[in-house]
C-alpha positions as CSV (number, residue, x, y, z in Angstrom):
1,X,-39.1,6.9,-13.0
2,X,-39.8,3.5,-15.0
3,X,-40.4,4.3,-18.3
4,X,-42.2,2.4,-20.9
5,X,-41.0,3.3,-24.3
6,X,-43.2,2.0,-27.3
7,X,-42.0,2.2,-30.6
8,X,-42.4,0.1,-34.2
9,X,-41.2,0.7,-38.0
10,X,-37.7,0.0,-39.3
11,X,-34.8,1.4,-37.9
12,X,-35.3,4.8,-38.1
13,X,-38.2,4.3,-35.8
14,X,-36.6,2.0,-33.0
15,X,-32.8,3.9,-33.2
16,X,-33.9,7.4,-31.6
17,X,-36.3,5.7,-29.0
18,X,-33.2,3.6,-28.2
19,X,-31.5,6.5,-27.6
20,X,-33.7,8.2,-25.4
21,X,-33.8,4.5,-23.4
22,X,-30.3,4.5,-23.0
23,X,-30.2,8.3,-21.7
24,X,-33.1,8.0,-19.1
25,X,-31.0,4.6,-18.0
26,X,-27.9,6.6,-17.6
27,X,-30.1,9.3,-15.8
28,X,-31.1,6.7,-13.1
29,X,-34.3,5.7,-14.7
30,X,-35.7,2.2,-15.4
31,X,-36.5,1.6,-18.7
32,X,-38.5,-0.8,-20.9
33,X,-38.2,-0.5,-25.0
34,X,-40.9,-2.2,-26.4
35,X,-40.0,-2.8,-30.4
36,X,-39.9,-5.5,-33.1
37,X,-38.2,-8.4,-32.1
38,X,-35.5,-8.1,-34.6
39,X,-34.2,-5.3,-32.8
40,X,-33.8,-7.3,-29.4
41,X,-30.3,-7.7,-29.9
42,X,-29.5,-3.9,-30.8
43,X,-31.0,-3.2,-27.2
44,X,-28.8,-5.9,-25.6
45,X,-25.5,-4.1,-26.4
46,X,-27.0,-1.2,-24.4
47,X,-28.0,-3.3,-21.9
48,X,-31.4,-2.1,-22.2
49,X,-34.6,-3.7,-21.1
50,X,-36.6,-5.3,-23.9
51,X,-40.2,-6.4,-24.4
52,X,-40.7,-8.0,-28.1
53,X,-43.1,-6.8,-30.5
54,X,-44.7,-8.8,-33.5
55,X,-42.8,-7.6,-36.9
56,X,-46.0,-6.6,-37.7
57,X,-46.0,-4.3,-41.8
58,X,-41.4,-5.0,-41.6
59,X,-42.6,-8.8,-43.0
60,X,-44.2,-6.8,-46.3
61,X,-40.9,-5.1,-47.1
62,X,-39.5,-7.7,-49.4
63,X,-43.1,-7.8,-51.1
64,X,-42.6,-7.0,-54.8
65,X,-45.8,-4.9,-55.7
66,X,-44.8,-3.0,-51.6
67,X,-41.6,-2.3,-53.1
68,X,-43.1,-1.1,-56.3
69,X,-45.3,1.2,-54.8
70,X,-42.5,2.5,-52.6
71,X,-40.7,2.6,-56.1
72,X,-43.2,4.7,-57.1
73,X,-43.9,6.9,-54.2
74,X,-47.6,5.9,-54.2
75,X,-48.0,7.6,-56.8
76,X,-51.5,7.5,-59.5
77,X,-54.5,5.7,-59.2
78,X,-52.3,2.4,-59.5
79,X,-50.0,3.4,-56.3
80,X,-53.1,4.6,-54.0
81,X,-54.9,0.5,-54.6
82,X,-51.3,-0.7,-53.4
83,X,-51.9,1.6,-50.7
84,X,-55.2,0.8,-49.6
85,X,-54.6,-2.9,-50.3
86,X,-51.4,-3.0,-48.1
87,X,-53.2,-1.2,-45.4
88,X,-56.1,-4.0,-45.5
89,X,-53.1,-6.4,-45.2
90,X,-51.8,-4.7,-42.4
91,X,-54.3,-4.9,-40.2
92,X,-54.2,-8.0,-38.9
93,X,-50.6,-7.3,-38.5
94,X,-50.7,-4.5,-36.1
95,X,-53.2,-6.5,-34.2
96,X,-50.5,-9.0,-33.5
97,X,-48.1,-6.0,-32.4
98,X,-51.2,-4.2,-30.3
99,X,-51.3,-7.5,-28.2
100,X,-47.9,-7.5,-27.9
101,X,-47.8,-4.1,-26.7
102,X,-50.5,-4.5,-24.0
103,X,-49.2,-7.5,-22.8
104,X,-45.5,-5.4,-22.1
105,X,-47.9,-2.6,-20.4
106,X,-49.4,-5.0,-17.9
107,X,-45.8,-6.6,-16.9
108,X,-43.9,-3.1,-16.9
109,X,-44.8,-1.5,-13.9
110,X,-44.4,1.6,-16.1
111,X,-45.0,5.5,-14.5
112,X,-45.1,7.3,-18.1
113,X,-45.7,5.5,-21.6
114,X,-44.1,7.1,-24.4
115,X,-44.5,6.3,-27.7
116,X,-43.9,6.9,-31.5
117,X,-47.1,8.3,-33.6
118,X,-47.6,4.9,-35.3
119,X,-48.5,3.1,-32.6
120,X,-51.1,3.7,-30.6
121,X,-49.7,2.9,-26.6
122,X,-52.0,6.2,-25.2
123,X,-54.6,3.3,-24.5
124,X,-52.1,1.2,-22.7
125,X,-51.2,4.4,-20.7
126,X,-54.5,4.9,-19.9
127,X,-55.2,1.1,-18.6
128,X,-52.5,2.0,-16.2
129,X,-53.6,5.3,-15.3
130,X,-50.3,7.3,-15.9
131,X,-49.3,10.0,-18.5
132,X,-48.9,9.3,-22.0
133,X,-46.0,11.2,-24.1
134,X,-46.1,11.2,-28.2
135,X,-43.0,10.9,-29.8
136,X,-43.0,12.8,-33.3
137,X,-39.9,11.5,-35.4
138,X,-41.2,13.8,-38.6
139,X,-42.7,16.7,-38.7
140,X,-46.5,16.9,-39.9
141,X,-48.1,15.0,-36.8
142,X,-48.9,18.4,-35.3
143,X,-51.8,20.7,-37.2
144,X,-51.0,24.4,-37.6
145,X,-52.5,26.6,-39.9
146,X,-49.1,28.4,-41.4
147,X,-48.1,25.6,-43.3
148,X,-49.3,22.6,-45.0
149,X,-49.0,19.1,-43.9
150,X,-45.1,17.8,-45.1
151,X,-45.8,14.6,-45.1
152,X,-48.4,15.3,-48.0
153,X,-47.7,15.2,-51.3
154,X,-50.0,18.1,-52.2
155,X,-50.3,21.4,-54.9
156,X,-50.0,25.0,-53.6
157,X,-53.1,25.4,-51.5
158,X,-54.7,28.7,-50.1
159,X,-53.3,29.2,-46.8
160,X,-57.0,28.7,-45.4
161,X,-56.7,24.9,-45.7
162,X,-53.3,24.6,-44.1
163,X,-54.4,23.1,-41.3
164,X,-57.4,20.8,-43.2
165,X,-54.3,19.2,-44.8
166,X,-52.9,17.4,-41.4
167,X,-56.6,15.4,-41.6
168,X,-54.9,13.3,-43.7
169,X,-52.4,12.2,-41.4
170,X,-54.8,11.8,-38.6
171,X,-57.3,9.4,-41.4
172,X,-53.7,7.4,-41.2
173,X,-54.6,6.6,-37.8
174,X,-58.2,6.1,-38.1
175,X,-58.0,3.5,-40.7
176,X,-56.9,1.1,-37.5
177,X,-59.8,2.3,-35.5
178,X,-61.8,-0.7,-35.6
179,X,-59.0,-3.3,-34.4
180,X,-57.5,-0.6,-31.8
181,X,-60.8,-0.6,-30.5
182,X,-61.6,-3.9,-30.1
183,X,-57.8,-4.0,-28.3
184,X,-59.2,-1.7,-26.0
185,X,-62.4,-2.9,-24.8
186,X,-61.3,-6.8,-25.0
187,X,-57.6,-6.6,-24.3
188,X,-57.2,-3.7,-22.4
189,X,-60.3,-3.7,-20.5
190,X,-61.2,-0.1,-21.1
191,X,-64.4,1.5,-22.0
192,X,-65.3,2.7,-25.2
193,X,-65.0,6.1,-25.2
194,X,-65.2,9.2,-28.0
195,X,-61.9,10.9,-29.2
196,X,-60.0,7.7,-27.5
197,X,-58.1,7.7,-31.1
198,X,-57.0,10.8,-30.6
199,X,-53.2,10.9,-29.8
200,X,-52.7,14.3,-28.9
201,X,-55.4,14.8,-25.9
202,X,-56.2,12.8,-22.7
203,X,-59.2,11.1,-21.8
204,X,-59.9,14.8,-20.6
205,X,-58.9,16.9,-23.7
206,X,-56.0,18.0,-22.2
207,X,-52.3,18.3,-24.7
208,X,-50.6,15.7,-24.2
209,X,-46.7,15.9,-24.0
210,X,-45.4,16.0,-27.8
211,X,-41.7,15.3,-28.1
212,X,-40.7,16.5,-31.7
213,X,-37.3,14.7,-32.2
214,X,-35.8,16.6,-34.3
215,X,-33.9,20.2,-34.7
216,X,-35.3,23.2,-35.2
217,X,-32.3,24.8,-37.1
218,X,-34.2,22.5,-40.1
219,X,-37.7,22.3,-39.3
220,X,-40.2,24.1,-40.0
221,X,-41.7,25.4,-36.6
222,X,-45.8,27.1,-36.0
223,X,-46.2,29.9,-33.6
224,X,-49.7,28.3,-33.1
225,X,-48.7,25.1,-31.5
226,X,-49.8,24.7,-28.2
227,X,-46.9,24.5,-25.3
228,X,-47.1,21.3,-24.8
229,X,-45.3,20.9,-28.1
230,X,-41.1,20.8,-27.9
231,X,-38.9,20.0,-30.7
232,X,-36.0,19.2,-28.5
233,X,-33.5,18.1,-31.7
234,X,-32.5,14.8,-33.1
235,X,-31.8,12.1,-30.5
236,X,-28.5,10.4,-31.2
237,X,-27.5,6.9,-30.5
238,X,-23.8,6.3,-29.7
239,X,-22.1,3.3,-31.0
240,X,-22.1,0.8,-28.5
241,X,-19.5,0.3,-25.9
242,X,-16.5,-1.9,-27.3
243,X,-17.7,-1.5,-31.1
244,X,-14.9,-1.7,-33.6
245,X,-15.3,-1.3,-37.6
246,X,-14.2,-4.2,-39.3
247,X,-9.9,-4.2,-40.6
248,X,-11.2,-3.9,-43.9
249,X,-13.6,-1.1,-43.5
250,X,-10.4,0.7,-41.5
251,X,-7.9,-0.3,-44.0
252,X,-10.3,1.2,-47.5
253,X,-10.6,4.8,-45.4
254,X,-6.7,4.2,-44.7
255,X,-5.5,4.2,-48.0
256,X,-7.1,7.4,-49.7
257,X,-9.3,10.4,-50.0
258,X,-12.1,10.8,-47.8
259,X,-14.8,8.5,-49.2
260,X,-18.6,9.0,-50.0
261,X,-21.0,7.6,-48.2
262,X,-24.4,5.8,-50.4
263,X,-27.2,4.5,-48.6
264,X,-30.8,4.5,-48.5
265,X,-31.5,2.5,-45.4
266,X,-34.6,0.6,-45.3
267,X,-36.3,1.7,-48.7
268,X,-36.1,-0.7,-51.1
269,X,-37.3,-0.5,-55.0
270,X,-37.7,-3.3,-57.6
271,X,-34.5,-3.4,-59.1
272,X,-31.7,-2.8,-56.9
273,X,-29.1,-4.0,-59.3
274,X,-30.2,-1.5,-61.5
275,X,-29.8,1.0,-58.0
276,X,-26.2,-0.8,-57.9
277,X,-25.5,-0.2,-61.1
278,X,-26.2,3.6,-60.8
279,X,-24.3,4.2,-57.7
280,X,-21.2,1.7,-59.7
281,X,-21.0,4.5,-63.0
282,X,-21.8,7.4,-60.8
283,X,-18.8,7.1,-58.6
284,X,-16.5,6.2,-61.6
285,X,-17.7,9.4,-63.3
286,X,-17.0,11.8,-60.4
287,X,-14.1,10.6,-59.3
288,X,-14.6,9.5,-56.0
289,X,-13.9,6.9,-53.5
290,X,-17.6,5.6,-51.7
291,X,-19.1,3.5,-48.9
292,X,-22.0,2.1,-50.6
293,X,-24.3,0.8,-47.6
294,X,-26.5,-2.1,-48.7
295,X,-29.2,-2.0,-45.9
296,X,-32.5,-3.7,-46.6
297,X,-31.3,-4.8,-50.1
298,X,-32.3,-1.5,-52.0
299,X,-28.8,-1.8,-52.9
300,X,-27.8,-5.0,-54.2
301,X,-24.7,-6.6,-52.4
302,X,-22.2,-8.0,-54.5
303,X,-18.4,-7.4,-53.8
304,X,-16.9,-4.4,-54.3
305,X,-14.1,-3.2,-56.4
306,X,-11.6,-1.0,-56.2
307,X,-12.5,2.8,-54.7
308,X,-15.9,1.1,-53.7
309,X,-16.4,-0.9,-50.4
310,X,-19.3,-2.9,-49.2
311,X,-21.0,-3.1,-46.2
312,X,-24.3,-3.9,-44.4
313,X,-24.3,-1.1,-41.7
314,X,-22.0,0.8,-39.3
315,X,-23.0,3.5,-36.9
316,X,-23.5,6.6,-38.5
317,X,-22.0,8.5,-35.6
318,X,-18.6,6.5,-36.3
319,X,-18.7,6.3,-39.9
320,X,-19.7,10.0,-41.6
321,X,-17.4,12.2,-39.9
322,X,-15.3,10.0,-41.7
323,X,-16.7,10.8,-45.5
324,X,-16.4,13.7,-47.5
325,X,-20.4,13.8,-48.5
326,X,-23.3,11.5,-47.4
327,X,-25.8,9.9,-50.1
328,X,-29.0,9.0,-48.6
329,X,-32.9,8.5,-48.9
330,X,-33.7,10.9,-46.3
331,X,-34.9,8.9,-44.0
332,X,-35.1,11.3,-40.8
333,X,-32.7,9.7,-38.9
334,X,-29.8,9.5,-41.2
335,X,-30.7,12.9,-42.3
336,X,-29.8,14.2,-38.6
337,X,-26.9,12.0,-38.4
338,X,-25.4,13.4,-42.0
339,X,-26.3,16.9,-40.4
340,X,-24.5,16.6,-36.8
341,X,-21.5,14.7,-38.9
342,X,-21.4,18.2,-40.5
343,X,-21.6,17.0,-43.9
344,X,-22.9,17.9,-47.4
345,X,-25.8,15.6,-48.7
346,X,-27.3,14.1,-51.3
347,X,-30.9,13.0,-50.7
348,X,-32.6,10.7,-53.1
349,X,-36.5,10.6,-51.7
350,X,-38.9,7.6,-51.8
351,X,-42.0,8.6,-50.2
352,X,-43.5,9.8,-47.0
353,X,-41.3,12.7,-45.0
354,X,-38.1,11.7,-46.8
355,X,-39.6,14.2,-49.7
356,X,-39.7,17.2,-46.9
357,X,-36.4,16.8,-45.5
358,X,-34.6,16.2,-48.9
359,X,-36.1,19.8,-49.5
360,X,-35.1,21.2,-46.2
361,X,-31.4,20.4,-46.8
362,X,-31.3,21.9,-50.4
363,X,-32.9,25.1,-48.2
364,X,-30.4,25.0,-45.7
365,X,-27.8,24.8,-48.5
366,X,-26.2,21.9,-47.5
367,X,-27.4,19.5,-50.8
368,X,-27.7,19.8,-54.4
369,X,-31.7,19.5,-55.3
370,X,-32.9,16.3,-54.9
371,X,-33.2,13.2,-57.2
372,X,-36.2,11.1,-56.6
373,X,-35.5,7.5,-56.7
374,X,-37.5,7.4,-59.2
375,X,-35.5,10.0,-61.7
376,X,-31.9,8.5,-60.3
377,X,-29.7,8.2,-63.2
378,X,-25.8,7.9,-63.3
379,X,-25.7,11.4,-65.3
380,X,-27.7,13.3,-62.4
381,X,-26.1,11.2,-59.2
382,X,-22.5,12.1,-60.7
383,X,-23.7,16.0,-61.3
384,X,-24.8,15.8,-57.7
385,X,-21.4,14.3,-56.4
386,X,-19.4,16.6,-58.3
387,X,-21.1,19.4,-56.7
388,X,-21.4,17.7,-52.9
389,X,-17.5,17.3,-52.7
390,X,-16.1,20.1,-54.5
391,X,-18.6,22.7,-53.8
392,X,-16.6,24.7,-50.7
393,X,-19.3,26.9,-49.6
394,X,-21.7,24.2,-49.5
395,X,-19.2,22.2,-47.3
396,X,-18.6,25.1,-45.0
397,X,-22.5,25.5,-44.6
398,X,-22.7,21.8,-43.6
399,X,-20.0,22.0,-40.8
400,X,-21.4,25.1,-39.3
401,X,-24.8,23.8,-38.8
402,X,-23.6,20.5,-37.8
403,X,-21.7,22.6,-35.0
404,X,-25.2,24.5,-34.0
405,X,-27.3,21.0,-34.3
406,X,-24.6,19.2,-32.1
407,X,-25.2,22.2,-29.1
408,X,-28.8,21.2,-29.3
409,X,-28.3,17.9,-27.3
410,X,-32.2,16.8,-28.1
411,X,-32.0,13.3,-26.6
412,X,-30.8,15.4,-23.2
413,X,-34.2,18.0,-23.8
414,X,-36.1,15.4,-24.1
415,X,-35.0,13.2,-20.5
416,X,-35.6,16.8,-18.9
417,X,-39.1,17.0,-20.3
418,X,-39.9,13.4,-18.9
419,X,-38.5,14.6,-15.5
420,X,-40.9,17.4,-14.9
421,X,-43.4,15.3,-16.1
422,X,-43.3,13.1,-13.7
C-alpha cells in the first residue's frame, strides 16, 4: 500500500498522523505525510516521506486580537466577529494549502488518502479514484443523537436536538465551500457535484472509513454510529531514534522529587507573562518542583530558577512518566499522552474540544475540575496541584487507566483498518 496522509493544524494535528506514517512504514507500506512545512524536519528524523503544505491559519497565531479571542474562548458577541473575521482571513490561506495538497496528490502515486477533518483531501482522493479515510482527532465530527456535539459550547438541550447540534460542526466546513470548490473544478479537474463537501460519504453515499484516534476508556461512544466508525485509541509517536534530553533537563529530574509538568502547547493568550507569573507563585505555594514547557509562547520564556526548569519541548512519551502530575490545556494529544504516562492532570481549557476532554478527565477521576484559562489564578492552580500530587486515590486512578489505555495500541488498530481496506 502507498499511503497519502494529509494533515494541517499545529502539532497536535500533524504528531498522531506522524505516528500512523511511521507505523504503516514499519508495516511495509510506503508513505507520504503531507503537512505544514514547519513540520518537515520532525518527519526527517523518522525518515518519513514529506510533501510541504503552505502554513496556511499557523501564520495568525501570533496575531494579537487571534490570541485574544482564543483568550477568550470566542466567547460574546465580541469573540464570534473575531471569529467570523479570522475565518474571512483564512480563506485565502487554506487556498494556498488546497493547492499544495493537490499538487502532492498528483505526484504521490497514492492507493488510499487519509486525512484529518480540517482539510478537505476526499476530493484529491477522488481525482485519483481510490478510497478516502477521515481521520477524527476529537470527538464531535460524527452526528448521533444520544449526545450533543462536544465541541459546542452549548446549554442543556432536549435530547431531540442532539444530533441538530453536530450542524454546527459541519457549517465549519461549509464556510470553505466556495474556494474548495473552485479547487475542485479548476485544480483538480473534477465535476461539480452535490454533497461533494460532505466528508463522511463517497461520491456514492456510501460511509466512508472514519478513524476516531482516540480511546474509548474516555470518550464518549453512540450505539447509532454506523460501522464504518472505529475509535481505535490514541496514536502515539515514539521519540525518535537516537533522541537524548538535554544534561540539564537530566540533571533538574536528578536532583529531587518528581517534578510537575506545565504546558499548554500551541494555545497562546495575550499576556503570557502574566501566564508565567501564575505558574511562578503557583508552584512556590504548593510546594513543588515543575517543568514549565514554553511552547508557542503562551508561556513566556525567561530563565528559570531554582525548582523550576525551562524548556521549549521534549517528547511527552520520554518526559511524563518522569513527573508526578501533568499541567496542560487539553489539547487532545497531550491529554492521551498525560493518560498513557498514567498520570494525574490538571487541564486548564482554551476553546474548541480542549473544554470536553478537560471534563472527561475530572469524570474519569483522574483531575481536579478544571480552570479555564481565563479563571487561572495562582490561588486556584496551587489548590489544583496540591490536590494532583497528594491526592493518592486520584494517582492510583491515573495509573490504572494509563495501564488499560496503553493495551489499546490505537495507532496498531488503525494500520489494520487500512489493510483491509485496501
Amino acid at each position: 500500500m502507498r499511503a497519502l496522509l494529509v494533515t494541517h493544524g499545529t502539532r497536535g494535528d500533524v504528531q498522531p498522523m506522524l505516528a500512523l506514517a511511521v507505523a504503516l512504514r514499519d508495516r511495509g507500506h510506503e508513505t507520504v505525510l503531507a503537512a505544514p512545512e514547519s513540520f518537515a524536519d520532525a518527519a526527517g528524523e523518522y525518515d518519513i516521506e514529506f510533501a510541504p503544505l503552505g502554513e496556511g491559519a499557523n501564520r495568525l497565531m501570533d496575531d494579537p486580537v487571534v490570541k485574544e479571542a482564543i483568550e477568550g474562548g470566542y466567547r460574546g458577541i465580541r469573540g464570534k466577529i473575531t471569529a467570523l473575521r479570522t475565518a474571512q482571513r483564512v480563506k485565502p490561506m487554506m487556498a494556498e494549502v488546497l493547492h499544495h495538497v493537490g499538487v502532492a496528490a498528483k505526484a504521490s502515486r497514492a492507493d488510499v488518502v487519509v486525512h484529518t477533518t480540517g482539510v478537505p483531501a476526499h476530493h484529491a482522493a477522488e481525482m485519483l479514484g481510490v478510497p478516502a479515510v477521515v481521520v477524527a482527532l476529537q470527538p464531535g465530527w460524527i452526528p448521533t443523537g444520544e449526545f450533543p456535539c462536544p465541541m459546542i459550547p452549548l446549554p442543556r438541550l432536549p435530547k431531540i436536538l442532539n444530533r441538530a447540534t453536530y450542524l454546527a460542526v459541519a457549517g465549519i466546513l461549509r464556510a470553505f465551500a466556495g474556494i474548495t470548490s473552485t479547487w475542485r473544478t479548476t485544480e483538480l479537474g473534477l465535476p461539480r457535484r452535490r454533497g461533494s463537501h460532505d466528508i463522511l460519504h463517497d461520491a456514492e453515499g456510501r460511509d466512508r472509513l472514519v478513524l476516531q484516534a482516540f480511546s474509548r476508556e474516555i470518550a464518549l461512544s453512540a450505539t447509532d454510529w454506523p460501522d464504518s466508525v472505529h475509535t481505535t485509541g490514541f496514536w502515539y509517536l515514539p521519540a525518535a531514534a537516537g533522541w537524548e534530553p538535554p544534561a540539564a533537563l537530566r540533571d533538574f529530574l536528578d536532583a529531587g522529587p518528581a517534578p510537575v509538568y506545565i504546558g499548554f502547547g500551541s494555545m497562546a493568550g495575550r499576556n503570557s507573562r502574566r501566564t508565567r507569573a501564575v505558574v511562578e507563585e503557583a508552584v512556590r505555594r504548593a510546594g513543588v518542583r515543575a517543568v514549565l514547557a514554553t511552547g508557542w509562547g503562551g508561556i513566556a520564556a525567561d530563565a528559570g530558577t531554582g525548582d523550576l526548569f525551562v524548556l521549549d519541548h521534549a517528547p511527552h512519551d520520554w518526559l511524563f512518566p518522569r513527573m508526578s502530575a501533568v499541567v496542560h490545556h487539553g489539547g487532545g494529544g497531550t491529554t492521551g499522552a498525560a493518560l498513557v504516562a498514567g498520570k494525574p492532570q490538571v487541564v486548564c481549557p482554551f476553546v474548541a474540544d480542549q473544554p470536553y476532554w478537560a471534563n472527561r478527565m475530572h469524570a474519569a477521576g483522574v483531575a481536579p475540575p478544571p480552570i479555564r484559562q481565563q479563571q487561572l489564578t495562582a490561588d486556584r492552580l496551587t489548590a489544583a496541584l496540591r490536590q494532583a500530587t497528594g491526592d493518592a486515590g486520584m494517582r492510583e486512578r491515573a495509573e490504572r487507566l494509563g495501564r488499560e489505555i496503553s493495551a489499546e495500541n490505537g495507532v496498531s488498530a488503525a494500520v489494520e483498518l487500512l489493510e483491509n481496506l485496501t
